[in-house]
mmCIF file of C-alpha atoms in Angstrom:
data_model
loop_
_atom_site.group_PDB
_atom_site.id
_atom_site.type_symbol
_atom_site.label_atom_id
_atom_site.label_comp_id
_atom_site.label_asym_id
_atom_site.label_seq_id
_atom_site.Cartn_x
_atom_site.Cartn_y
_atom_site.Cartn_z
ATOM 1 C CA UNK Z 12 0.000 0.000 0.000
ATOM 2 C CA UNK Z 13 1.359 3.378 -0.976
ATOM 3 C CA UNK Z 14 0.247 4.839 2.339
ATOM 4 C CA UNK Z 15 2.564 2.581 4.350
ATOM 5 C CA UNK Z 16 5.469 1.755 2.008
ATOM 6 C CA UNK Z 17 8.504 4.016 1.971
ATOM 7 C CA UNK Z 18 9.888 4.086 -1.567
ATOM 8 C CA UNK Z 19 13.438 4.477 -0.302
ATOM 9 C CA UNK Z 20 13.102 1.215 1.657
ATOM 10 C CA UNK Z 21 12.313 -0.833 -1.455
ATOM 11 C CA UNK Z 22 15.007 -3.149 -2.810
ATOM 12 C CA UNK Z 23 14.534 -2.157 -6.436
ATOM 13 C CA UNK Z 24 16.079 0.465 -8.694
ATOM 14 C CA UNK Z 25 12.772 1.054 -10.506
ATOM 15 C CA UNK Z 26 9.401 1.714 -8.931
ATOM 16 C CA UNK Z 27 6.336 1.669 -11.160
ATOM 17 C CA UNK Z 28 3.355 3.613 -9.854
ATOM 18 C CA UNK Z 29 0.045 3.123 -11.620
ATOM 19 C CA UNK Z 30 -3.653 3.075 -10.734
ATOM 20 C CA UNK Z 31 -5.364 -0.103 -9.568
ATOM 21 C CA UNK Z 32 -6.812 -2.331 -12.268
ATOM 22 C CA UNK Z 33 -10.432 -3.387 -12.690
ATOM 23 C CA UNK Z 34 -11.912 -0.150 -11.335
ATOM 24 C CA UNK Z 35 -12.862 2.916 -13.421
ATOM 25 C CA UNK Z 36 -10.060 5.450 -13.732
ATOM 26 C CA UNK Z 37 -11.038 8.915 -12.499
ATOM 27 C CA UNK Z 38 -7.761 10.765 -12.991
ATOM 28 C CA UNK Z 39 -4.046 9.972 -12.886
ATOM 29 C CA UNK Z 40 -3.774 7.365 -10.094
ATOM 30 C CA UNK Z 41 -7.295 7.812 -8.724
ATOM 31 C CA UNK Z 42 -9.867 5.087 -9.330
ATOM 32 C CA UNK Z 43 -13.588 5.172 -8.656
ATOM 33 C CA UNK Z 44 -14.232 2.869 -5.666
ATOM 34 C CA UNK Z 45 -18.043 3.054 -6.050
ATOM 35 C CA UNK Z 46 -18.254 -0.278 -7.956
ATOM 36 C CA UNK Z 47 -16.148 -1.945 -5.257
ATOM 37 C CA UNK Z 48 -18.424 -0.730 -2.469
ATOM 38 C CA UNK Z 49 -21.533 -1.523 -4.501
ATOM 39 C CA UNK Z 50 -20.570 -5.191 -4.389
ATOM 40 C CA UNK Z 51 -19.346 -5.246 -0.790
ATOM 41 C CA UNK Z 52 -22.075 -3.094 0.761
ATOM 42 C CA UNK Z 53 -25.223 -4.884 -0.299
ATOM 43 C CA UNK Z 54 -28.523 -3.639 1.203
ATOM 44 C CA UNK Z 55 -29.706 -5.700 4.182
ATOM 45 C CA UNK Z 56 -26.448 -7.667 4.238
ATOM 46 C CA UNK Z 57 -23.920 -6.110 6.641
ATOM 47 C CA UNK Z 58 -21.077 -8.388 5.599
ATOM 48 C CA UNK Z 59 -18.209 -6.184 6.682
ATOM 49 C CA UNK Z 60 -18.691 -5.092 10.250
ATOM 50 C CA UNK Z 61 -16.729 -3.002 12.682
ATOM 51 C CA UNK Z 62 -14.506 -5.062 14.963
ATOM 52 C CA UNK Z 63 -16.248 -5.424 18.298
ATOM 53 C CA UNK Z 64 -13.096 -6.175 20.304
ATOM 54 C CA UNK Z 65 -12.121 -3.437 22.662
ATOM 55 C CA UNK Z 66 -8.603 -2.103 22.145
ATOM 56 C CA UNK Z 67 -7.765 -2.688 25.802
ATOM 57 C CA UNK Z 68 -9.021 -6.295 25.730
ATOM 58 C CA UNK Z 69 -6.471 -9.045 26.225
ATOM 59 C CA UNK Z 70 -6.733 -11.883 23.744
ATOM 60 C CA UNK Z 71 -5.981 -15.442 24.714
ATOM 61 C CA UNK Z 72 -2.982 -17.076 23.044
ATOM 62 C CA UNK Z 73 -5.072 -19.053 20.546
ATOM 63 C CA UNK Z 74 -7.088 -16.111 19.149
ATOM 64 C CA UNK Z 75 -4.350 -14.887 16.807
ATOM 65 C CA UNK Z 76 -4.596 -18.061 14.730
ATOM 66 C CA UNK Z 77 -7.955 -16.848 13.387
ATOM 67 C CA UNK Z 78 -8.017 -14.223 10.661
ATOM 68 C CA UNK Z 79 -10.965 -11.929 11.297
ATOM 69 C CA UNK Z 80 -12.812 -10.447 8.323
ATOM 70 C CA UNK Z 81 -12.734 -7.168 10.191
ATOM 71 C CA UNK Z 82 -9.078 -7.071 9.129
ATOM 72 C CA UNK Z 83 -10.196 -6.164 5.610
ATOM 73 C CA UNK Z 84 -9.033 -2.631 4.859
ATOM 74 C CA UNK Z 85 -11.477 -2.353 1.939
ATOM 75 C CA UNK Z 86 -8.503 -1.187 -0.124
ATOM 76 C CA UNK Z 87 -9.662 -2.938 -3.298
ATOM 77 C CA UNK Z 88 -6.296 -4.545 -4.054
ATOM 78 C CA UNK Z 89 -7.934 -7.981 -4.247
ATOM 79 C CA UNK Z 90 -10.302 -6.697 -6.934
ATOM 80 C CA UNK Z 91 -7.411 -5.014 -8.742
ATOM 81 C CA UNK Z 92 -5.485 -8.301 -8.860
ATOM 82 C CA UNK Z 93 -8.480 -10.486 -9.749
ATOM 83 C CA UNK Z 94 -8.530 -11.569 -13.413
ATOM 84 C CA UNK Z 95 -12.289 -12.169 -13.266
ATOM 85 C CA UNK Z 96 -13.096 -8.703 -11.924
ATOM 86 C CA UNK Z 97 -11.471 -7.314 -15.049
ATOM 87 C CA UNK Z 98 -13.646 -9.351 -17.388
ATOM 88 C CA UNK Z 99 -16.983 -9.507 -15.534
ATOM 89 C CA UNK Z 100 -18.260 -6.230 -14.050
ATOM 90 C CA UNK Z 101 -21.080 -8.131 -12.325
ATOM 91 C CA UNK Z 102 -18.715 -10.427 -10.441
ATOM 92 C CA UNK Z 103 -19.084 -9.558 -6.777
ATOM 93 C CA UNK Z 104 -15.361 -9.847 -6.211
ATOM 94 C CA UNK Z 105 -13.026 -11.382 -3.661
ATOM 95 C CA UNK Z 106 -13.676 -8.916 -0.825
ATOM 96 C CA UNK Z 107 -17.432 -9.424 -1.033
ATOM 97 C CA UNK Z 108 -17.062 -13.212 -1.173
ATOM 98 C CA UNK Z 109 -14.726 -13.212 1.841
ATOM 99 C CA UNK Z 110 -17.177 -11.007 3.713
ATOM 100 C CA UNK Z 111 -20.034 -13.391 2.869
ATOM 101 C CA UNK Z 112 -17.995 -16.307 4.221
ATOM 102 C CA UNK Z 113 -17.513 -14.328 7.417
ATOM 103 C CA UNK Z 114 -21.299 -14.307 7.869
ATOM 104 C CA UNK Z 115 -21.410 -18.092 7.399
ATOM 105 C CA UNK Z 116 -18.439 -18.635 9.688
ATOM 106 C CA UNK Z 117 -19.615 -16.325 12.469
ATOM 107 C CA UNK Z 118 -23.211 -15.182 11.871
ATOM 108 C CA UNK Z 119 -23.753 -13.021 14.972
ATOM 109 C CA UNK Z 120 -27.458 -12.992 14.177
ATOM 110 C CA UNK Z 121 -27.033 -12.452 10.416
ATOM 111 C CA UNK Z 122 -29.019 -14.474 7.897
ATOM 112 C CA UNK Z 123 -26.611 -17.222 6.779
ATOM 113 C CA UNK Z 124 -29.053 -18.607 4.208
ATOM 114 C CA UNK Z 125 -29.396 -15.180 2.565
ATOM 115 C CA UNK Z 126 -25.602 -14.844 2.438
ATOM 116 C CA UNK Z 127 -25.270 -18.247 0.778
ATOM 117 C CA UNK Z 128 -28.038 -17.494 -1.729
ATOM 118 C CA UNK Z 129 -26.294 -14.195 -2.556
ATOM 119 C CA UNK Z 130 -23.020 -15.933 -3.511
ATOM 120 C CA UNK Z 131 -24.553 -19.020 -5.149
ATOM 121 C CA UNK Z 132 -24.873 -17.798 -8.726
ATOM 122 C CA UNK Z 133 -22.901 -17.133 -11.909
ATOM 123 C CA UNK Z 134 -21.484 -13.853 -10.567
ATOM 124 C CA UNK Z 135 -20.766 -15.157 -7.078
ATOM 125 C CA UNK Z 136 -18.330 -17.743 -5.786
ATOM 126 C CA UNK Z 137 -18.698 -20.008 -8.844
ATOM 127 C CA UNK Z 138 -17.281 -17.293 -11.116
ATOM 128 C CA UNK Z 139 -13.863 -17.365 -9.414
ATOM 129 C CA UNK Z 140 -11.185 -19.112 -11.488
ATOM 130 C CA UNK Z 141 -9.014 -19.905 -8.460
ATOM 131 C CA UNK Z 142 -6.050 -17.763 -9.485
ATOM 132 C CA UNK Z 143 -5.435 -16.850 -5.808
ATOM 133 C CA UNK Z 144 -4.056 -13.476 -6.939
ATOM 134 C CA UNK Z 145 -6.422 -11.751 -4.511
ATOM 135 C CA UNK Z 146 -4.890 -13.540 -1.534
ATOM 136 C CA UNK Z 147 -1.387 -12.855 -2.786
ATOM 137 C CA UNK Z 148 -1.864 -9.071 -2.729
ATOM 138 C CA UNK Z 149 -4.006 -8.731 0.414
ATOM 139 C CA UNK Z 150 -2.061 -6.538 2.852
ATOM 140 C CA UNK Z 151 -4.134 -7.784 5.822
ATOM 141 C CA UNK Z 152 -3.834 -11.514 5.122
ATOM 142 C CA UNK Z 153 -7.597 -11.915 4.869
ATOM 143 C CA UNK Z 154 -6.959 -14.587 2.190
ATOM 144 C CA UNK Z 155 -10.134 -14.019 0.131
ATOM 145 C CA UNK Z 156 -9.409 -16.954 -2.205
ATOM 146 C CA UNK Z 157 -9.580 -19.489 0.612
ATOM 147 C CA UNK Z 158 -12.852 -17.912 1.760
ATOM 148 C CA UNK Z 159 -14.277 -18.332 -1.746
ATOM 149 C CA UNK Z 160 -13.231 -21.996 -1.675
ATOM 150 C CA UNK Z 161 -14.880 -22.360 1.745
ATOM 151 C CA UNK Z 162 -18.118 -20.969 0.287
ATOM 152 C CA UNK Z 163 -17.945 -23.496 -2.543
ATOM 153 C CA UNK Z 164 -17.378 -26.357 -0.081
ATOM 154 C CA UNK Z 165 -20.299 -25.237 2.070
ATOM 155 C CA UNK Z 166 -22.659 -24.845 -0.889
ATOM 156 C CA UNK Z 167 -21.582 -28.145 -2.463
ATOM 157 C CA UNK Z 168 -22.032 -29.987 0.839
ATOM 158 C CA UNK Z 169 -25.500 -28.534 1.290
ATOM 159 C CA UNK Z 170 -26.512 -29.480 -2.256
ATOM 160 C CA UNK Z 171 -25.238 -33.047 -1.818
ATOM 161 C CA UNK Z 172 -27.073 -33.423 1.504
ATOM 162 C CA UNK Z 173 -30.310 -32.110 -0.055
ATOM 163 C CA UNK Z 174 -29.910 -34.432 -3.046
ATOM 164 C CA UNK Z 175 -29.550 -37.453 -0.806
ATOM 165 C CA UNK Z 176 -32.298 -36.254 1.549
ATOM 166 C CA UNK Z 177 -29.975 -35.665 4.461
ATOM 167 C CA UNK Z 178 -31.181 -32.119 5.246
ATOM 168 C CA UNK Z 179 -28.763 -29.270 5.869
#
């Protein structure tokens, strides 16, 4: 991220600075983030929530092993790196898919079924081509690609159980 990287600290003689891909260019290096937020901030689906941990709270030793979706900076780098986001403007994108998985993983009163229905279509988790570029560039280690794969596993398992009459 340009806001935290000191150019002089980079181990390269050449630094290329260009706008993010897969988002409309406004001017110079500025991109329009409205399409990004349109996919992530879906009405009636608060997928990205504010972290509810108090800053003074002490975490137990095992908590750090979990990557919380609240770590998402909403920077859009995952969308910029995603080859599908560049070819399908209706694809919800890696950040939105990771946020939907967060609802499934830890609902906190959210509608899990609605979240799964929202990602279970041609522009949702099935559109991902598993390039894992989104996870590679994520500065917060949210790992959106693995969340997309988790959504696919969950949906596939549910469909198999329904097919064989085993319920959810």
